[in-house]
Coordinates of C-alpha atoms in Angstrom, one line a residue:
X1 CA 0.2 0.0 0.1
X2 CA 1.1 3.6 -0.5
X3 CA 0.2 6.9 0.9
X4 CA 1.4 10.4 0.2
X5 CA 3.2 11.8 3.3
X6 CA 5.4 15.0 3.6
X7 CA 5.3 15.4 -0.1
X8 CA 6.5 11.9 -1.0
X9 CA 4.8 8.5 -1.7
X10 CA 5.6 6.1 0.9
X11 CA 5.1 2.3 0.7
X12 CA 3.9 0.6 3.8
X13 CA 2.4 -2.6 5.2
X14 CA 0.2 -3.3 8.2
X15 CA -0.2 -6.6 10.0
X16 CA -1.8 -7.8 13.3
X17 CA -3.7 -6.3 16.0
X18 CA -3.2 -4.4 19.3
X19 CA -1.1 -1.2 20.1
X20 CA 0.9 0.1 17.3
X21 CA 4.6 -0.9 16.7
X22 CA 6.4 0.8 13.8
X23 CA 9.6 -1.0 12.3
X24 CA 12.1 1.1 10.4
X25 CA 14.7 -0.5 8.2
X26 CA 18.4 0.2 7.8
X27 CA 20.2 2.1 4.9
X28 CA 20.2 -0.1 1.7
X29 CA 17.4 -2.3 2.8
X30 CA 13.5 -2.0 2.7
X31 CA 10.5 -3.2 4.8
X32 CA 11.0 -6.9 4.0
X33 CA 14.2 -6.9 6.3
X34 CA 11.5 -7.4 9.0
X35 CA 9.4 -10.2 7.4
X36 CA 10.6 -12.9 9.8
X37 CA 9.6 -10.8 12.8
X38 CA 6.1 -10.1 11.8
X39 CA 4.3 -13.3 12.6
X40 CA 5.4 -13.2 16.3
X41 CA 4.9 -9.5 16.8
X42 CA 1.6 -9.3 15.0
X43 CA 0.0 -11.6 17.5
X44 CA 0.2 -8.7 20.1
X45 CA 0.7 -5.5 18.1
X46 CA -0.5 -3.8 14.9
X47 CA 2.8 -3.9 13.1
X48 CA 3.6 -1.0 10.5
X49 CA 6.5 -1.3 8.3
X50 CA 7.5 1.1 5.7
X51 CA 10.0 1.9 3.0
X52 CA 12.1 5.0 3.8
X53 CA 12.1 7.7 1.2
X54 CA 14.5 6.5 -1.7
X55 CA 14.2 2.8 -0.7
X56 CA 12.0 -0.2 -1.8
X57 CA 8.8 0.9 -3.4
X58 CA 8.8 4.4 -1.9
X59 CA 9.5 7.4 -4.0
X60 CA 12.9 8.4 -4.8
X61 CA 13.5 12.1 -4.6
X62 CA 16.8 13.8 -5.5
X63 CA 19.1 14.2 -2.5
X64 CA 20.6 15.1 -0.2
X65 CA 18.2 14.2 2.5
X66 CA 18.3 15.0 6.2
X67 CA 17.4 12.6 9.1
X68 CA 15.1 15.5 10.1
X69 CA 13.3 15.1 6.8
X70 CA 13.1 11.3 7.2
X71 CA 11.7 11.7 10.5
X72 CA 9.1 14.2 9.3
X73 CA 8.2 11.5 6.6
X74 CA 7.7 9.0 9.5
X75 CA 5.5 11.4 11.4
X76 CA 3.4 12.3 8.2
X77 CA 3.0 8.7 7.7
X78 CA 1.6 8.1 11.2
X79 CA -0.8 11.1 10.6
X80 CA -1.9 9.9 7.2
X81 CA -2.7 6.4 8.8
X82 CA -4.4 8.1 11.9
X83 CA -1.9 6.6 14.3
X84 CA -1.6 8.9 17.3
X85 CA 1.2 7.0 19.1
X86 CA 3.4 4.0 18.4
X87 CA 6.2 1.9 19.8
X88 CA 9.0 2.6 17.3
X89 CA 11.9 0.2 16.6
X90 CA 14.6 1.2 14.1
X91 CA 17.8 -0.5 12.8
X92 CA 20.9 1.8 11.9
X93 CA 19.3 4.5 9.8
X94 CA 16.0 3.6 11.1
X95 CA 17.2 4.0 14.8
X96 CA 18.5 7.5 13.8
X97 CA 15.2 8.4 12.5
X98 CA 13.5 7.0 15.6
X99 CA 15.6 9.1 17.8
X100 CA 15.0 12.3 15.8
X101 CA 11.3 11.6 15.8
X102 CA 11.4 11.1 19.6
X103 CA 12.9 14.6 19.7
X104 CA 10.7 16.3 17.1
X105 CA 7.3 14.7 18.0
X106 CA 7.7 13.1 21.5
X107 CA 3.9 12.8 21.8
X108 CA 4.0 10.2 19.0
X109 CA 6.4 7.8 20.6
X110 CA 5.3 5.3 23.3
X111 CA 8.6 3.7 23.4
X112 CA 11.9 3.4 21.5
X113 CA 14.0 0.3 20.4
X114 CA 17.2 1.4 18.8
X115 CA 19.1 -1.4 17.1
X116 CA 22.7 -1.2 15.8
X117 CA 22.5 2.5 15.5
X118 CA 24.3 5.8 16.4
X119 CA 23.3 9.4 17.7
X120 CA 26.0 11.0 15.5
X121 CA 29.1 10.4 13.4
X122 CA 32.7 11.5 14.2
X123 CA 34.4 13.3 11.1
X124 CA 36.1 10.2 9.9
X125 CA 32.9 8.1 9.8
X126 CA 31.0 11.0 8.1
X127 CA 33.7 11.3 5.5
X128 CA 33.3 7.5 4.8
X129 CA 29.5 8.0 4.3
X130 CA 30.3 10.8 1.9
X131 CA 32.5 8.5 0.0
X132 CA 30.0 5.8 -0.2
X133 CA 27.5 8.4 -1.7
X134 CA 29.9 9.2 -4.4
X135 CA 30.6 5.5 -5.2
X136 CA 26.9 4.7 -5.4
X137 CA 26.3 7.5 -7.8
X138 CA 29.3 6.7 -10.0
X139 CA 29.3 3.1 -10.1
X140 CA 26.2 1.8 -8.6
X141 CA 25.3 -0.5 -5.6
X142 CA 27.6 -3.4 -6.9
X143 CA 30.6 -1.4 -6.0
X144 CA 29.4 -1.3 -2.4
X145 CA 27.7 -4.7 -1.8
X146 CA 30.7 -6.8 -0.7
X147 CA 32.1 -4.4 1.8
X148 CA 28.5 -3.8 3.1
X149 CA 28.0 -7.6 3.6
X150 CA 31.2 -7.8 5.5
X151 CA 30.2 -5.1 7.9
X152 CA 26.6 -6.3 8.2
X153 CA 27.2 -10.1 8.7
X154 CA 29.8 -12.1 10.7
X155 CA 32.0 -14.4 8.7
X156 CA 30.3 -17.4 10.3
X157 CA 26.8 -16.4 9.1
X158 CA 28.0 -15.6 5.7
X159 CA 29.5 -19.1 5.4
X160 CA 26.7 -21.1 7.0
X161 CA 23.7 -19.1 6.0
X162 CA 24.4 -18.6 2.3
X163 CA 20.8 -18.5 1.2
X164 CA 19.9 -15.7 3.6
X165 CA 23.0 -13.8 2.9
X166 CA 22.2 -13.9 -0.9
X167 CA 18.7 -12.6 -0.1
X168 CA 20.3 -9.6 1.8
X169 CA 22.8 -9.2 -1.0
X170 CA 20.0 -8.9 -3.6
X171 CA 18.0 -6.5 -1.5
X172 CA 20.9 -4.2 -1.2
X173 CA 21.7 -4.3 -5.0
X174 CA 18.2 -3.3 -5.8
X175 CA 18.2 -0.2 -3.7
X176 CA 18.1 3.0 -5.7
X177 CA 21.6 4.6 -6.1
X178 CA 20.3 8.0 -5.6
X179 CA 18.0 7.0 -2.6
X180 CA 21.0 5.3 -1.0
X181 CA 23.5 8.2 -1.7
X182 CA 20.9 10.7 -0.4
X183 CA 20.4 8.8 2.8
X184 CA 24.2 8.6 3.2
X185 CA 24.3 12.3 3.1
X186 CA 21.5 12.4 5.6
X187 CA 23.4 10.2 8.1
X188 CA 26.5 12.2 7.4
X189 CA 24.9 15.3 8.8
X190 CA 23.1 13.6 11.7
X191 CA 24.3 14.4 15.3
X192 CA 22.0 14.5 18.3
X193 CA 24.5 13.3 20.9
X194 CA 24.1 16.4 23.0
X195 CA 20.4 16.0 22.9
X196 CA 20.0 12.5 24.1
X197 CA 19.0 13.7 27.6
X198 CA 15.8 15.3 26.0
X199 CA 14.4 11.9 25.0
X200 CA 11.8 10.9 27.5
X201 CA 10.4 7.6 26.0
X202 CA 11.3 4.4 27.5
X203 CA 14.2 3.0 25.5
X204 CA 15.9 -0.2 24.8
X205 CA 19.2 -0.2 23.1
X206 CA 20.5 -3.3 21.3
X207 CA 23.8 -3.8 19.5
X208 CA 25.5 -6.7 18.0
X209 CA 28.6 -8.0 19.9
X210 CA 30.8 -7.6 16.7
X211 CA 29.2 -4.6 15.1
X212 CA 32.0 -2.7 13.3
X213 CA 29.9 0.1 12.1
X214 CA 28.1 1.2 15.2
X215 CA 30.0 -0.8 18.0
X216 CA 29.1 -1.4 21.5
X217 CA 30.9 1.7 22.7
X218 CA 28.5 3.8 20.4
X219 CA 25.5 2.0 21.8
X220 CA 26.6 2.6 25.3
X221 CA 26.9 6.2 24.6
X222 CA 23.2 6.3 23.6
X223 CA 22.0 4.2 26.5
X224 CA 24.0 6.4 29.0
X225 CA 22.6 9.6 27.3
X226 CA 18.8 8.7 27.3
X227 CA 17.4 8.7 30.9
X228 CA 16.5 5.2 32.0
X229 CA 17.6 3.5 28.9
X230 CA 18.7 -0.2 29.0
X231 CA 21.5 -1.7 26.9
X232 CA 21.6 -5.4 25.6
X233 CA 24.6 -6.8 23.6
X234 CA 23.5 -9.2 21.1
X235 CA 25.9 -12.2 21.1
X236 CA 27.7 -13.4 17.9
X237 CA 26.2 -10.7 15.7
X238 CA 27.7 -7.9 13.4
X239 CA 25.7 -4.9 12.3
X240 CA 22.6 -6.5 10.9
X241 CA 21.9 -8.3 14.1
X242 CA 18.3 -8.7 13.4
X243 CA 19.2 -11.1 10.6
X244 CA 21.8 -13.2 12.5
X245 CA 20.1 -13.4 15.8
X246 CA 16.3 -13.4 15.0
X247 CA 15.2 -15.3 18.1
X248 CA 17.4 -13.2 20.6
X249 CA 16.1 -10.0 19.0
X250 CA 12.5 -11.1 19.0
X251 CA 12.7 -12.2 22.7
X252 CA 14.4 -8.9 23.6
X253 CA 11.7 -6.8 21.8
X254 CA 8.8 -8.8 23.4
X255 CA 10.4 -8.8 27.0
X256 CA 10.8 -5.0 26.6
X257 CA 7.4 -4.2 25.2
X258 CA 5.6 -6.3 27.6
X259 CA 7.4 -5.3 30.9
X260 CA 8.7 -1.6 30.2
X261 CA 6.4 0.0 27.8
X262 CA 2.8 1.2 28.2
X263 CA 0.7 -0.4 25.6
X264 CA -1.3 2.6 24.7

């Protein structure tokens, strides 16, 4: 399904019943990255997944984008679907959007689940994002896919879960080059580290034990900065921990949502 929100056509899917739970995907992916989580979560929540601007079946607009813009997209989507409040879980770029939305529209957020994400990039990492945007526009996603999979997935997973790895590879390769590049530029300019203390929503921070992109130290900074936030390290996982440790992440989400978040 599609809806116009914040001047862009956004593709989304809704499953289940109960309080709203919104799932946001990482850079270079789409809403299908959450497919394996939907059956369990939809038993207790109305699960909203959506393709970020420039990704999946959502509209590709010319960049650069900003995280504020992507958060405004999410807020407009919630308004278009008449969703007053939602639990919001985001991976990597989706986690950046979640944090920004919690700052810009706190009344819309019941709780936050921030997975393998950051609150801001240091200059060297920002420069790397800029370089990836240049590579994508010049040569396409094929020039980035191998390095991405190395960061996203542990060697063990890539060796033993070849079919799942190939699905992730193909999803990345089909991402719009402009959407990817413009989103890299959004992340490049993202930094809310000094504002973490303003986030009031109950928050769970999850991070892969071997995440090289947003490592445990980065997750700890977020958890230390948001009042009352909890940090859980996901064993034997890299940046795309939701693919490598589905059962662990599903249990962590369910435990947090059931125990620590108001089901409004």
